[in-house]
PDB file of C-alpha atoms in Angstrom:
ATOM      1  CA  MET B   1       0.000   0.000   0.000  1.00 48.00           C
ATOM      2  CA  HIS B   2       2.761   2.433   0.840  1.00 54.00           C
ATOM      3  CA  GLY B   3       4.359   1.872  -2.553  1.00 54.00           C
ATOM      4  CA  ALA B   4       1.170   3.002  -4.284  1.00 53.00           C
ATOM      5  CA  ILE B   5       0.990   6.121  -2.147  1.00 55.00           C
ATOM      6  CA  THR B   6       4.623   6.921  -2.876  1.00 53.00           C
ATOM      7  CA  PHE B   7       4.042   6.377  -6.580  1.00 52.00           C
ATOM      8  CA  LYS B   8       1.019   8.683  -6.549  1.00 57.00           C
ATOM      9  CA  ALA B   9       2.942  11.360  -4.669  1.00 52.00           C
ATOM     10  CA  SER B  10       5.785  10.970  -7.139  1.00 64.00           C
ATOM     11  CA  GLU B  11       3.406  11.518 -10.064  1.00 65.00           C
ATOM     12  CA  GLU B  12       1.948  14.586  -8.346  1.00 62.00           C
ATOM     13  CA  ASN B  13       5.461  15.978  -7.860  1.00 65.00           C
ATOM     14  CA  LYS B  14       6.229  15.335 -11.514  1.00 68.00           C
ATOM     15  CA  ALA B  15       3.038  17.158 -12.544  1.00 68.00           C
ATOM     16  CA  MET B  16       3.977  20.091 -10.303  1.00 65.00           C
ATOM     17  CA  ASP B  17       7.503  20.140 -11.715  1.00 87.00           C
ATOM     18  CA  GLU B  18       6.116  20.182 -15.266  1.00 87.00           C
ATOM     19  CA  HIS B  19       3.741  22.998 -14.314  1.00 88.00           C
ATOM     20  CA  GLN B  20       6.605  24.996 -12.789  1.00 93.00           C
ATOM     21  CA  TYR B  21       8.741  24.335 -15.870  1.00 93.00           C
ATOM     22  CA  ASP B  22       5.888  25.532 -18.092  1.00 94.00           C
ATOM     23  CA  GLN B  23       5.466  28.666 -15.978  1.00 96.00           C
ATOM     24  CA  GLU B  24       9.201  29.379 -16.140  1.00 96.00           C
ATOM     25  CA  LEU B  25       9.170  29.039 -19.926  1.00 97.00           C
ATOM     26  CA  ARG B  26       6.215  31.424 -20.141  1.00 97.00           C
ATOM     27  CA  LEU B  27       7.992  33.968 -17.936  1.00 98.00           C
ATOM     28  CA  GLN B  28      11.097  33.741 -20.097  1.00 98.00           C
ATOM     29  CA  LEU B  29       8.942  34.153 -23.201  1.00 98.00           C
ATOM     30  CA  ASP B  30       7.297  37.250 -21.699  1.00 98.00           C
ATOM     31  CA  VAL B  31      10.731  38.794 -21.077  1.00 98.00           C
ATOM     32  CA  VAL B  32      11.911  38.031 -24.612  1.00 98.00           C
ATOM     33  CA  MET B  33       8.707  39.415 -26.123  1.00 98.00           C
ATOM     34  CA  ALA B  34       9.001  42.608 -24.053  1.00 98.00           C
ATOM     35  CA  LYS B  35      12.576  43.060 -25.263  1.00 98.00           C
ATOM     36  CA  LEU B  36      11.447  42.558 -28.865  1.00 98.00           C
ATOM     37  CA  VAL B  37       8.684  45.143 -28.475  1.00 98.00           C
ATOM     38  CA  ASP B  38      11.165  47.603 -26.967  1.00 98.00           C
ATOM     39  CA  LEU B  39      13.709  46.975 -29.722  1.00 98.00           C
ATOM     40  CA  LYS B  40      11.114  47.416 -32.461  1.00 97.00           C
ATOM     41  CA  ALA B  41       9.971  50.685 -30.859  1.00 97.00           C
ATOM     42  CA  ARG B  42      13.563  51.969 -31.077  1.00 97.00           C
ATOM     43  CA  TRP B  43      14.063  50.640 -34.623  1.00 97.00           C
ATOM     44  CA  PRO B  44      15.040  53.559 -36.901  1.00 96.00           C
ATOM     45  CA  ALA B  45      13.441  54.028 -40.297  1.00 95.00           C
ATOM     46  CA  HIS B  46      16.881  54.281 -41.895  1.00 95.00           C
ATOM     47  CA  SER B  47      20.451  53.264 -41.120  1.00 96.00           C
ATOM     48  CA  VAL B  48      19.795  50.410 -38.727  1.00 96.00           C
ATOM     49  CA  GLN B  49      22.935  49.594 -36.768  1.00 97.00           C
ATOM     50  CA  ALA B  50      24.333  46.076 -37.012  1.00 98.00           C
ATOM     51  CA  PHE B  51      24.082  45.417 -33.269  1.00 97.00           C
ATOM     52  CA  MET B  52      20.324  46.041 -33.436  1.00 98.00           C
ATOM     53  CA  VAL B  53      19.926  43.545 -36.264  1.00 98.00           C
ATOM     54  CA  CYS B  54      21.919  40.967 -34.288  1.00 98.00           C
ATOM     55  CA  GLU B  55      19.902  41.621 -31.149  1.00 98.00           C
ATOM     56  CA  ARG B  56      16.641  41.224 -33.051  1.00 98.00           C
ATOM     57  CA  GLU B  57      17.796  37.957 -34.621  1.00 98.00           C
ATOM     58  CA  ASP B  58      18.906  36.623 -31.233  1.00 98.00           C
ATOM     59  CA  LEU B  59      15.620  37.571 -29.593  1.00 98.00           C
ATOM     60  CA  GLU B  60      13.574  36.051 -32.410  1.00 98.00           C
ATOM     61  CA  GLU B  61      15.576  32.814 -32.200  1.00 98.00           C
ATOM     62  CA  GLU B  62      15.081  32.667 -28.431  1.00 98.00           C
ATOM     63  CA  ARG B  63      11.355  33.356 -28.857  1.00 98.00           C
ATOM     64  CA  ASP B  64      11.066  30.536 -31.384  1.00 98.00           C
ATOM     65  CA  ARG B  65      13.013  28.163 -29.120  1.00 97.00           C
ATOM     66  CA  LEU B  66      10.763  28.917 -26.153  1.00 97.00           C
ATOM     67  CA  LEU B  67       7.610  28.541 -28.231  1.00 97.00           C
ATOM     68  CA  HIS B  68       8.842  25.171 -29.471  1.00 97.00           C
ATOM     69  CA  LEU B  69       9.516  24.034 -25.901  1.00 95.00           C
ATOM     70  CA  LEU B  70       6.084  25.193 -24.774  1.00 95.00           C
ATOM     71  CA  LYS B  71       4.384  23.292 -27.587  1.00 94.00           C
ATOM     72  CA  SER B  72       6.241  20.105 -26.684  1.00 90.00           C
ATOM     73  CA  THR B  73       5.191  20.200 -23.000  1.00 76.00           C
TER      74      THR B  73
END
């Protein structure tokens, strides 16, 4: 009987861990999206500097990675 209780508690812990992992991914995604919005607001109409292009590409890659992880959970 105790084994079954332990197993059930273990499954509940796993579900909580997955929920926490999902929440952490969503928080990270929110941060990345906020940075993208800020960057796009500062984006000049002409003469975009290379560091801004790199930053945008990095943020978009991170956004895509997080979205992929969220879809697979």
